CSV table of C-alpha atoms in Angstrom, one decimal:
chain,number,residue,atom,x,y,z
B,8,UNK,CA,153.7,151.2,90.1
B,9,UNK,CA,155.9,153.8,91.8
B,10,UNK,CA,156.6,154.3,95.5
B,11,UNK,CA,155.6,157.5,97.1
B,12,UNK,CA,158.9,158.0,98.9
B,13,UNK,CA,162.5,157.6,97.9
B,14,UNK,CA,164.1,154.3,98.9
B,15,UNK,CA,167.3,155.1,100.7
B,16,UNK,CA,168.9,151.9,101.8
B,17,UNK,CA,170.6,150.5,98.7
B,18,UNK,CA,171.7,153.9,97.4
B,19,UNK,CA,173.4,154.6,100.7
B,20,UNK,CA,175.6,151.5,100.7
B,21,UNK,CA,176.3,152.0,97.0
B,22,UNK,CA,177.7,155.5,97.7
B,23,UNK,CA,180.1,154.0,100.3
B,24,UNK,CA,181.3,151.2,98.0
B,25,UNK,CA,181.6,153.3,94.9
B,26,UNK,CA,183.5,155.9,97.0
B,27,UNK,CA,186.8,154.3,96.5
B,28,UNK,CA,189.3,156.3,94.4
B,29,UNK,CA,189.9,155.3,90.8
B,30,UNK,CA,193.5,154.3,90.1
B,31,UNK,CA,195.5,153.5,87.1
B,32,UNK,CA,197.7,150.4,87.2
B,33,UNK,CA,200.0,149.0,84.5
B,34,UNK,CA,198.1,147.6,81.5
B,35,UNK,CA,194.8,148.7,83.2
B,36,UNK,CA,192.1,151.3,82.7
B,37,UNK,CA,190.9,153.3,85.6
B,38,UNK,CA,189.7,150.8,88.2
B,39,UNK,CA,188.2,151.2,91.7
B,40,UNK,CA,190.9,150.9,94.3
B,41,UNK,CA,190.1,148.6,97.2
B,42,UNK,CA,193.7,148.0,98.4
B,43,UNK,CA,197.2,148.8,97.1
B,44,UNK,CA,199.4,146.1,98.5
B,45,UNK,CA,198.6,143.4,97.6
B,46,UNK,CA,196.4,145.0,95.0
B,47,UNK,CA,192.7,144.6,94.8
B,48,UNK,CA,191.1,146.6,92.0
B,49,UNK,CA,187.5,146.5,91.0
B,50,UNK,CA,185.9,146.8,87.6
B,51,UNK,CA,183.5,149.8,87.4
B,52,UNK,CA,179.9,148.5,87.0
B,53,UNK,CA,179.4,150.2,83.6
B,54,UNK,CA,181.7,147.6,81.9
B,55,UNK,CA,179.0,145.0,82.5
B,56,UNK,CA,176.7,146.3,79.8
B,57,UNK,CA,178.5,143.9,77.4
B,58,UNK,CA,179.3,140.2,77.3
B,59,UNK,CA,183.1,140.5,77.1
B,60,UNK,CA,185.1,142.4,79.7
B,61,UNK,CA,188.1,144.2,78.2
B,62,UNK,CA,191.5,143.0,79.6
B,63,UNK,CA,192.3,146.5,80.8
B,64,UNK,CA,189.1,146.7,82.8
B,65,UNK,CA,189.4,143.2,84.2
B,66,UNK,CA,189.4,143.2,88.1
B,67,UNK,CA,192.5,142.3,90.1
B,68,UNK,CA,192.8,140.4,93.3
B,69,UNK,CA,195.9,139.0,95.1
B,70,UNK,CA,196.3,137.3,98.4
B,71,UNK,CA,199.9,137.7,99.4
B,72,UNK,CA,202.7,140.2,98.7
B,73,UNK,CA,205.1,140.5,96.9
B,74,UNK,CA,203.3,139.7,93.7
B,75,UNK,CA,205.1,138.9,90.4
B,76,UNK,CA,205.9,142.1,88.5
B,77,UNK,CA,208.6,140.6,86.2
B,78,UNK,CA,208.4,137.3,84.2
B,79,UNK,CA,211.1,136.1,81.9
B,80,UNK,CA,209.7,133.6,79.5
B,81,UNK,CA,213.2,132.3,78.8
B,82,UNK,CA,213.2,130.8,82.3
B,83,UNK,CA,209.5,130.5,83.2
B,84,UNK,CA,208.4,126.9,83.3
B,85,UNK,CA,205.2,125.1,84.3
B,86,UNK,CA,206.3,122.1,86.3
B,87,UNK,CA,204.2,119.1,86.6
B,88,UNK,CA,205.2,116.6,89.3
B,89,UNK,CA,204.2,114.4,92.2
B,90,UNK,CA,202.3,111.2,91.5
B,91,UNK,CA,203.1,111.1,87.7
B,92,UNK,CA,205.0,108.8,85.4
B,93,UNK,CA,206.9,111.6,83.6
B,94,UNK,CA,207.4,114.9,85.4
B,95,UNK,CA,207.2,117.8,83.0
B,96,UNK,CA,208.8,121.2,82.6
B,97,UNK,CA,206.8,123.2,80.0
B,98,UNK,CA,207.8,126.5,78.5
B,99,UNK,CA,205.2,128.8,77.2
B,100,UNK,CA,206.0,127.6,73.7
B,101,UNK,CA,205.5,124.0,74.8
B,102,UNK,CA,202.1,124.9,76.2
B,103,UNK,CA,201.2,126.5,72.9
B,104,UNK,CA,202.6,123.9,70.5
B,105,UNK,CA,202.5,120.5,72.3
B,106,UNK,CA,198.8,120.6,73.2
B,107,UNK,CA,195.8,121.5,71.0
B,108,UNK,CA,194.8,125.1,71.8
B,109,UNK,CA,191.3,125.2,73.3
B,110,UNK,CA,189.0,128.2,73.2
B,111,UNK,CA,186.4,129.0,75.8
B,112,UNK,CA,184.5,132.0,77.0
B,113,UNK,CA,184.1,131.9,80.8
B,114,UNK,CA,183.3,134.1,83.7
B,115,UNK,CA,185.9,134.7,86.4
B,116,UNK,CA,184.1,135.8,89.6
B,117,UNK,CA,185.7,136.4,93.0
B,118,UNK,CA,184.0,134.4,95.8
B,119,UNK,CA,183.5,137.6,97.7
B,120,UNK,CA,182.0,139.6,94.8
B,121,UNK,CA,179.3,141.9,96.4
B,122,UNK,CA,180.6,141.3,99.9
B,123,UNK,CA,180.3,145.0,100.7
B,124,UNK,CA,176.5,144.7,100.7
B,125,UNK,CA,176.5,142.0,103.4
B,126,UNK,CA,174.4,142.9,106.4
B,127,UNK,CA,175.6,142.4,109.1
B,128,UNK,CA,178.9,143.6,107.4
B,129,UNK,CA,181.7,141.1,107.2
B,130,UNK,CA,185.5,141.6,107.0
B,131,UNK,CA,187.3,141.1,103.7
B,132,UNK,CA,187.5,143.1,100.5
B,133,UNK,CA,184.5,145.4,100.4
B,134,UNK,CA,183.6,144.6,96.8
B,135,UNK,CA,180.6,146.1,95.1
B,136,UNK,CA,179.6,143.8,92.2
B,137,UNK,CA,182.7,144.4,90.0
B,138,UNK,CA,184.9,141.6,91.2
B,139,UNK,CA,184.2,139.7,88.1
B,140,UNK,CA,184.8,139.6,84.4
B,141,UNK,CA,184.2,137.5,81.3
B,142,UNK,CA,186.8,136.7,78.7
B,143,UNK,CA,187.6,134.4,75.8
B,144,UNK,CA,190.4,132.2,77.1
B,145,UNK,CA,192.7,130.1,74.9
B,146,UNK,CA,194.9,127.5,76.5
B,147,UNK,CA,196.0,123.9,76.8
B,148,UNK,CA,193.6,121.5,78.3
B,149,UNK,CA,194.7,120.4,81.8
B,150,UNK,CA,193.6,116.9,80.9
B,151,UNK,CA,196.0,116.8,78.0
B,152,UNK,CA,198.9,118.0,80.2
B,153,UNK,CA,198.0,115.4,82.9
B,154,UNK,CA,197.9,112.7,80.2
B,155,UNK,CA,201.2,113.7,78.9
B,156,UNK,CA,202.6,113.5,82.4
B,157,UNK,CA,200.8,110.2,83.1
B,158,UNK,CA,198.9,110.1,86.3
B,159,UNK,CA,199.8,107.2,88.5
B,160,UNK,CA,197.2,105.0,90.2
B,161,UNK,CA,196.1,106.3,93.6
B,162,UNK,CA,196.1,110.0,92.5
B,163,UNK,CA,193.5,111.9,94.5
B,164,UNK,CA,194.1,115.7,94.0
B,165,UNK,CA,196.3,118.1,92.1
B,166,UNK,CA,197.6,121.3,93.7
B,167,UNK,CA,198.2,124.5,91.8
B,168,UNK,CA,200.8,127.1,92.7
B,169,UNK,CA,201.8,130.3,91.1
B,170,UNK,CA,204.8,132.6,91.1
B,171,UNK,CA,203.4,134.7,94.0
B,172,UNK,CA,205.6,133.6,96.9
B,173,UNK,CA,205.2,135.0,100.4
B,174,UNK,CA,207.9,137.3,101.7
B,175,UNK,CA,208.3,135.2,104.9
B,176,UNK,CA,208.2,131.4,105.2
B,177,UNK,CA,205.6,131.7,108.0
B,178,UNK,CA,203.0,133.1,105.5
B,179,UNK,CA,201.0,130.3,103.8
B,180,UNK,CA,201.7,130.3,100.1
B,181,UNK,CA,198.7,130.7,97.9
B,182,UNK,CA,198.1,127.1,96.7
B,183,UNK,CA,194.7,125.6,95.6
B,184,UNK,CA,193.6,122.1,94.8
B,185,UNK,CA,191.1,120.3,92.7
B,186,UNK,CA,190.2,116.6,92.7
B,187,UNK,CA,191.7,114.4,89.9
B,188,UNK,CA,188.2,113.2,89.3
B,189,UNK,CA,187.1,116.8,88.5
B,190,UNK,CA,190.1,117.3,86.3
B,191,UNK,CA,189.6,114.1,84.3
B,192,UNK,CA,185.8,114.6,84.0
B,193,UNK,CA,185.9,118.2,82.9
B,194,UNK,CA,187.7,118.8,79.6
B,195,UNK,CA,187.2,122.6,79.9
B,196,UNK,CA,189.7,123.2,82.7
B,197,UNK,CA,192.5,125.0,80.9
B,198,UNK,CA,196.0,126.4,81.5
B,199,UNK,CA,195.2,129.7,79.6
B,200,UNK,CA,197.9,131.8,78.0
B,201,UNK,CA,195.6,134.0,76.0
B,202,UNK,CA,192.8,136.3,77.1
B,203,UNK,CA,190.5,138.1,74.6
B,204,UNK,CA,193.0,137.6,71.8
B,205,UNK,CA,196.1,139.0,73.7
B,206,UNK,CA,198.6,137.8,76.3
B,207,UNK,CA,197.4,137.9,79.8
B,208,UNK,CA,198.0,141.3,81.6
B,209,UNK,CA,200.6,140.8,84.3
B,210,UNK,CA,198.0,141.6,87.0
B,211,UNK,CA,195.7,138.9,85.6
B,212,UNK,CA,198.3,136.1,85.8
B,213,UNK,CA,200.8,136.4,83.0
B,214,UNK,CA,202.0,134.2,81.4
B,215,UNK,CA,199.4,131.5,82.2
B,216,UNK,CA,196.6,131.0,84.6
B,217,UNK,CA,194.3,128.2,85.5
B,218,UNK,CA,190.8,128.5,84.1
B,219,UNK,CA,188.2,126.5,86.0
B,220,UNK,CA,184.9,127.2,84.2
B,221,UNK,CA,181.9,127.6,86.5
B,222,UNK,CA,183.9,127.7,89.6
B,223,UNK,CA,184.8,130.8,91.7
B,224,UNK,CA,188.0,132.6,90.8
B,225,UNK,CA,189.8,131.4,93.9
B,226,UNK,CA,190.7,128.3,91.9
B,227,UNK,CA,191.9,130.2,88.8
B,228,UNK,CA,195.6,130.4,90.0
B,229,UNK,CA,197.5,133.2,88.4
B,230,UNK,CA,201.1,133.0,87.1
B,231,UNK,CA,200.8,129.2,87.3
B,232,UNK,CA,204.1,127.6,87.8
B,233,UNK,CA,203.6,124.2,89.5
B,234,UNK,CA,201.1,121.4,89.4
B,235,UNK,CA,201.6,118.6,91.9
B,236,UNK,CA,199.6,115.4,91.9
B,237,UNK,CA,198.9,114.0,95.3
B,238,UNK,CA,197.6,110.7,96.7
B,239,UNK,CA,195.6,112.5,99.4
B,240,UNK,CA,193.4,115.6,99.9
B,241,UNK,CA,195.4,118.8,100.1
B,242,UNK,CA,195.2,120.5,103.5
B,243,UNK,CA,196.9,123.9,102.9
B,244,UNK,CA,195.5,127.0,104.5
B,245,UNK,CA,193.8,128.3,101.3
B,246,UNK,CA,191.8,125.1,101.0
B,247,UNK,CA,191.3,123.9,104.6
B,248,UNK,CA,190.8,127.3,106.4
B,249,UNK,CA,190.0,130.0,103.8
B,250,UNK,CA,187.3,130.1,101.1
B,251,UNK,CA,184.9,128.0,103.2
B,252,UNK,CA,181.2,128.3,103.1
B,253,UNK,CA,178.6,126.8,105.5
B,254,UNK,CA,177.8,123.2,104.9
B,255,UNK,CA,174.1,123.9,104.3
B,256,UNK,CA,172.2,123.6,101.0
B,257,UNK,CA,172.2,127.4,100.5
B,258,UNK,CA,175.7,127.9,101.8
B,259,UNK,CA,174.2,130.3,104.2
B,260,UNK,CA,173.4,130.6,107.9
B,261,UNK,CA,171.3,132.8,110.2
B,262,UNK,CA,172.9,136.3,109.7
B,263,UNK,CA,175.6,136.9,112.3
B,264,UNK,CA,175.8,133.2,113.3
B,265,UNK,CA,178.7,130.7,112.9
B,266,UNK,CA,178.1,127.6,110.9
B,267,UNK,CA,178.6,124.2,112.6
B,268,UNK,CA,180.4,122.8,109.6
B,269,UNK,CA,182.0,124.3,106.5
B,270,UNK,CA,183.0,123.1,103.1
B,271,UNK,CA,185.2,124.6,100.3
B,272,UNK,CA,183.4,127.0,98.0
B,273,UNK,CA,183.0,125.6,94.5
B,274,UNK,CA,180.5,126.3,91.8
B,275,UNK,CA,179.0,129.8,91.2
B,276,UNK,CA,175.3,130.4,91.6
B,277,UNK,CA,173.0,132.3,89.3
B,278,UNK,CA,173.2,136.0,89.0
B,279,UNK,CA,172.0,138.9,86.9
B,280,UNK,CA,173.8,142.3,87.2
B,281,UNK,CA,172.3,145.7,86.2
B,282,UNK,CA,175.0,147.8,84.5
B,283,UNK,CA,172.8,150.7,83.5
B,284,UNK,CA,171.0,152.8,84.6
B,285,UNK,CA,172.9,153.6,87.7
B,286,UNK,CA,171.3,153.1,91.1
B,287,UNK,CA,169.8,156.4,92.2
B,288,UNK,CA,169.5,157.9,88.7
B,289,UNK,CA,166.8,160.4,87.7
B,290,UNK,CA,165.0,159.7,84.5
B,291,UNK,CA,162.4,161.6,82.5
B,292,UNK,CA,158.7,160.7,82.5
B,293,UNK,CA,157.4,158.9,79.4
B,294,UNK,CA,160.9,158.6,77.8
B,295,UNK,CA,162.3,155.1,77.1
B,296,UNK,CA,165.0,154.0,79.5
B,297,UNK,CA,167.4,151.3,78.3
B,298,UNK,CA,168.4,148.7,80.9
B,299,UNK,CA,171.4,146.6,80.2
B,300,UNK,CA,173.5,144.1,82.1
B,301,UNK,CA,174.8,140.5,82.1
B,302,UNK,CA,173.6,137.2,83.6
B,303,UNK,CA,175.6,134.1,84.3
B,304,UNK,CA,175.8,131.0,86.5
B,305,UNK,CA,178.1,128.1,87.3
B,306,UNK,CA,177.9,126.4,83.9
B,307,UNK,CA,174.3,125.2,83.2
B,308,UNK,CA,173.8,128.3,81.0
B,309,UNK,CA,171.3,131.1,81.3
B,310,UNK,CA,167.9,130.5,79.8
B,311,UNK,CA,165.9,133.5,80.8
B,312,UNK,CA,166.2,137.0,82.3
B,313,UNK,CA,163.2,138.8,83.7
B,314,UNK,CA,162.5,142.3,84.8
B,315,UNK,CA,160.1,143.8,87.3
B,316,UNK,CA,159.1,147.4,88.0
B,317,UNK,CA,156.5,146.6,90.7
B,318,UNK,CA,158.6,145.2,93.5
B,319,UNK,CA,158.6,141.7,92.1
B,320,UNK,CA,154.8,141.3,91.7
B,321,UNK,CA,155.0,140.7,88.0
B,322,UNK,CA,157.9,139.8,85.8
B,323,UNK,CA,158.5,140.1,82.1
B,324,UNK,CA,161.2,138.4,80.0
B,325,UNK,CA,163.9,140.6,78.5
B,326,UNK,CA,165.9,140.3,75.4
B,327,UNK,CA,169.0,138.1,75.5
B,328,UNK,CA,172.2,138.8,73.6
B,329,UNK,CA,174.3,136.2,71.7
B,330,UNK,CA,175.1,132.9,73.4
B,331,UNK,CA,178.9,132.5,73.9
B,332,UNK,CA,178.5,129.2,75.7
B,333,UNK,CA,177.2,128.0,79.0
B,334,UNK,CA,180.1,129.5,81.1
B,335,UNK,CA,179.9,133.0,79.6
B,336,UNK,CA,178.2,136.2,80.6
B,337,UNK,CA,174.9,136.5,78.7
B,338,UNK,CA,174.0,140.0,77.8
B,339,UNK,CA,170.5,141.2,78.5
B,340,UNK,CA,168.7,144.4,77.7
B,341,UNK,CA,165.2,145.9,78.2
B,342,UNK,CA,163.4,149.0,77.3
B,343,UNK,CA,161.3,150.6,80.0
B,344,UNK,CA,159.0,153.5,79.7
B,345,UNK,CA,157.9,155.1,83.1
B,346,UNK,CA,154.3,156.2,82.8
B,347,UNK,CA,153.8,157.8,86.2
B,348,UNK,CA,156.2,160.0,88.2
B,349,UNK,CA,157.6,158.7,91.4
B,350,UNK,CA,160.1,156.4,92.9
B,351,UNK,CA,160.7,153.1,91.2
B,352,UNK,CA,162.6,150.0,92.1
B,353,UNK,CA,163.6,148.0,89.1
B,354,UNK,CA,164.6,144.3,89.6
B,355,UNK,CA,166.2,141.8,87.3
B,356,UNK,CA,166.5,138.1,87.9
B,357,UNK,CA,168.0,135.2,85.8
B,358,UNK,CA,167.2,131.5,85.6
B,359,UNK,CA,169.5,128.8,84.3
B,360,UNK,CA,169.0,125.6,82.4
B,361,UNK,CA,168.7,123.7,85.7
B,362,UNK,CA,165.8,125.9,86.7
B,363,UNK,CA,167.8,127.6,89.4
B,364,UNK,CA,167.1,131.3,90.0
B,365,UNK,CA,167.9,134.0,92.6
B,366,UNK,CA,166.5,134.8,96.0
B,367,UNK,CA,164.5,138.0,96.8
B,368,UNK,CA,166.3,138.4,100.1
B,369,UNK,CA,170.1,138.0,100.4
B,370,UNK,CA,171.6,135.0,101.9
B,371,UNK,CA,174.4,135.4,104.5
B,372,UNK,CA,177.5,133.6,105.6
B,373,UNK,CA,180.5,134.8,107.6
B,374,UNK,CA,182.9,134.9,104.6
B,375,UNK,CA,180.7,137.2,102.6
B,376,UNK,CA,180.5,134.7,99.7
B,377,UNK,CA,177.9,133.5,97.2
B,378,UNK,CA,176.0,136.8,97.0
B,379,UNK,CA,173.2,136.3,94.4
B,380,UNK,CA,170.2,138.2,95.7
B,381,UNK,CA,168.0,139.7,92.9
B,382,UNK,CA,169.8,143.0,92.1
B,383,UNK,CA,167.8,146.2,91.8
B,384,UNK,CA,168.2,149.9,91.0
B,385,UNK,CA,166.1,152.6,92.4
B,386,UNK,CA,165.1,155.4,90.0
B,387,UNK,CA,163.4,158.7,90.4
B,388,UNK,CA,161.0,159.5,87.6
B,389,UNK,CA,160.2,163.2,87.1
C,18,UNK,CA,198.2,166.3,88.0
C,19,UNK,CA,201.6,165.0,89.1
C,20,UNK,CA,200.0,161.7,89.7
C,21,UNK,CA,198.5,161.6,86.3
C,22,UNK,CA,201.8,162.4,84.7
C,23,UNK,CA,203.5,159.7,86.8
C,24,UNK,CA,200.9,157.2,85.7
C,25,UNK,CA,201.3,158.2,82.1
C,26,UNK,CA,205.1,157.7,82.1
C,27,UNK,CA,204.6,154.4,83.9
C,28,UNK,CA,202.3,153.2,81.1
C,29,UNK,CA,204.8,154.4,78.6
C,30,UNK,CA,207.6,152.5,80.2
C,31,UNK,CA,205.5,149.4,80.0
C,32,UNK,CA,204.8,149.9,76.4
C,33,UNK,CA,208.6,150.2,75.8
C,34,UNK,CA,209.3,147.0,77.6
C,35,UNK,CA,206.6,145.1,75.8
C,36,UNK,CA,207.1,146.5,72.3
C,37,UNK,CA,210.9,146.6,72.2
C,38,UNK,CA,212.0,146.1,68.6
C,39,UNK,CA,214.0,143.0,69.3
C,40,UNK,CA,211.7,140.4,70.7
C,41,UNK,CA,212.1,140.4,74.4
C,42,UNK,CA,211.2,137.4,76.6
C,43,UNK,CA,210.7,139.7,79.6
C,44,UNK,CA,207.5,141.3,80.7
C,45,UNK,CA,207.8,143.7,83.6
C,46,UNK,CA,205.5,146.2,85.3
C,47,UNK,CA,206.0,148.7,88.0
C,48,UNK,CA,203.4,149.0,90.8
C,49,UNK,CA,202.3,152.4,92.0
C,50,UNK,CA,203.0,153.2,95.6
C,51,UNK,CA,200.5,152.6,98.4
C,52,UNK,CA,197.4,154.8,98.2
C,53,UNK,CA,198.3,157.9,100.3
C,54,UNK,CA,194.6,158.5,101.0
C,55,UNK,CA,194.4,155.4,103.1
C,56,UNK,CA,196.1,157.2,105.9
C,57,UNK,CA,195.4,155.8,109.4
C,58,UNK,CA,193.5,157.9,111.8
C,59,UNK,CA,195.6,159.5,114.5
C,60,UNK,CA,195.4,157.9,118.0
C,61,UNK,CA,197.4,156.0,120.6
C,62,UNK,CA,198.9,152.9,119.0
C,63,UNK,CA,199.0,154.2,115.5
C,64,UNK,CA,202.8,153.9,115.4
C,65,UNK,CA,202.5,150.2,116.3
C,66,UNK,CA,200.0,149.6,113.5
C,67,UNK,CA,202.2,151.4,111.0
C,68,UNK,CA,205.3,149.5,112.1
C,69,UNK,CA,203.7,146.1,112.3
C,70,UNK,CA,200.6,145.8,110.0
C,71,UNK,CA,202.1,147.8,107.1
C,72,UNK,CA,205.0,145.5,106.8
C,73,UNK,CA,202.9,143.0,104.8
C,74,UNK,CA,199.9,145.1,103.6
C,75,UNK,CA,198.8,148.6,102.8
C,76,UNK,CA,196.7,150.4,105.3
C,77,UNK,CA,193.7,150.4,103.1
C,78,UNK,CA,193.2,146.8,104.3
C,79,UNK,CA,192.3,148.5,107.6
C,80,UNK,CA,190.7,151.8,106.7
C,81,UNK,CA,188.4,150.2,104.1
C,82,UNK,CA,187.0,147.5,106.4
C,83,UNK,CA,183.5,148.0,107.7
C,84,UNK,CA,184.7,148.4,111.2
C,85,UNK,CA,184.5,146.0,114.2
C,86,UNK,CA,184.6,145.8,117.9
C,87,UNK,CA,187.6,144.7,120.0
C,88,UNK,CA,186.6,141.0,119.7
C,89,UNK,CA,186.4,141.2,115.9
C,90,UNK,CA,189.7,143.1,115.6
C,91,UNK,CA,191.4,140.8,118.1
C,92,UNK,CA,190.4,137.8,115.9
C,93,UNK,CA,191.9,139.6,112.9
C,94,UNK,CA,195.2,140.5,114.6
C,95,UNK,CA,195.4,136.9,116.0
C,96,UNK,CA,195.0,135.6,112.4
C,97,UNK,CA,197.8,137.8,111.2
C,98,UNK,CA,200.1,136.5,113.9
C,99,UNK,CA,199.2,132.9,114.0
C,100,UNK,CA,198.4,132.2,110.3
C,101,UNK,CA,200.3,134.9,108.5
C,102,UNK,CA,203.3,135.0,110.8
C,103,UNK,CA,203.3,138.6,111.6
C,104,UNK,CA,206.3,139.2,113.9
C,105,UNK,CA,204.1,141.1,116.5
C,106,UNK,CA,204.7,140.7,120.2
C,107,UNK,CA,201.7,140.1,122.5
C,108,UNK,CA,202.2,143.6,124.0
C,109,UNK,CA,202.1,145.2,120.5
C,110,UNK,CA,199.1,143.1,119.5
C,111,UNK,CA,197.2,144.4,122.5
C,112,UNK,CA,198.0,148.0,121.6
C,113,UNK,CA,197.0,147.4,118.0
C,114,UNK,CA,193.7,145.9,118.9
C,115,UNK,CA,192.9,148.8,121.2
C,116,UNK,CA,193.8,151.3,118.5
C,117,UNK,CA,191.7,149.5,115.8
C,118,UNK,CA,188.7,149.0,118.0
C,119,UNK,CA,188.7,152.6,119.1
C,120,UNK,CA,189.4,154.2,115.7
C,121,UNK,CA,187.7,151.6,113.4
C,122,UNK,CA,184.9,150.5,115.7
C,123,UNK,CA,181.5,149.0,114.6
C,124,UNK,CA,179.5,151.1,112.2
C,125,UNK,CA,176.2,152.4,113.3
C,126,UNK,CA,173.4,150.0,112.5
C,127,UNK,CA,172.0,150.4,109.0
C,128,UNK,CA,168.4,150.8,108.0
C,129,UNK,CA,165.9,148.1,108.7
C,130,UNK,CA,165.2,147.4,105.1
C,131,UNK,CA,168.0,144.8,104.6
C,132,UNK,CA,166.5,141.7,106.0
C,133,UNK,CA,168.6,138.6,105.2
C,134,UNK,CA,167.0,135.4,104.1
C,135,UNK,CA,166.6,132.5,106.5
C,136,UNK,CA,168.7,129.5,105.7
C,137,UNK,CA,166.7,126.7,104.1
């Protein structure tokens, strides 16, 4: 059932977010420029009509500058130290040959993906929905590496550092941590040196990056160079102060308010993205319109995607593409034939194996994280 | 057009580095310069912003924010100084906050459609 009047609100914000210039960076296709230094480049939405995001279209996000622009594999090493029996210094060849290569398709999504839509607005990268990508990663299991190093009793966390070093010692280096329990329970955490069958683009972490399936990209440290095992919880800036969400079941608070307590962001929630048609598009009456996009979650796996053209009153299941595993984008598509002229709002929602779905109204938190409201496109049928 | 040509030669240089006949162990890229379109609005204090903020980051970190009042910008500038070690004096910080709040102030309230969910 169409609306009588056009719906302005979402199209308006879309125009602002999509207004960033397209830029061409090394090894990259034209991407949306958020910032130049350090670079933040967004994947245009149309790439999400398929399950695998091409390397050249994969978004880019750094925290500190300068970033690595030159890596010599003759000298690059991944060092493993701290509370271990045998500290390691692994070359890229060591990573490839000393540990069984493990293959995994997994979504990498920035914690702040969709931040630009937050109301009230929040500071931070004003991403539309393109701060994400899905790739086939090949790498060494972190478990295997840690076993080779031999974790000593009393180990609590491991920290992950990359080649990006701050220009001044006063700037907190980008270091993340995960619990040893997480690392030993999850065999899918990888040190990945291959992305969609090729070496990693420099701007996506060459020569190797951490892959933490199901978890937001903040943990997927690029240009990985050092793993340290600690006997205590790591308290660095990027864990203790940044990437925090409200300590509430939804990770949200009353819009505009400050949470009483916060916790580190972790697992991704359920989302479905509409790649095509574009928001604000005009389509012809009685002609079939193909809707396409991807759905994903934090690792339970997507079981169904549904579509509504009546403001969410009724929903029907749409076609799902091939299943590349529970951490992957799942392609979805639907055919829709508008039978009456007017203004339509098409909505798409996903549900995962745990029964989790998406809210009809957006949740809010001061960091602009965890956006997973049911996405929509507004179309004019004439 | 010039920009396109520059980008093209940049890409070519990269290919040459990566596909050199003898197997190189080096991978190298060249980053484009800061986006010239992210020019700061003119106004009192703009020199201080250029001199201080742009040491560590491009100006699009400012011009592409949604805008904020003096309190919001003050928190941001304070973070840059206390957390990220910006070598900015208190006097400069004051000038910078005034500039940012006046040139990149809060945006007009948006439509009433976007209600946010209540926390559960």
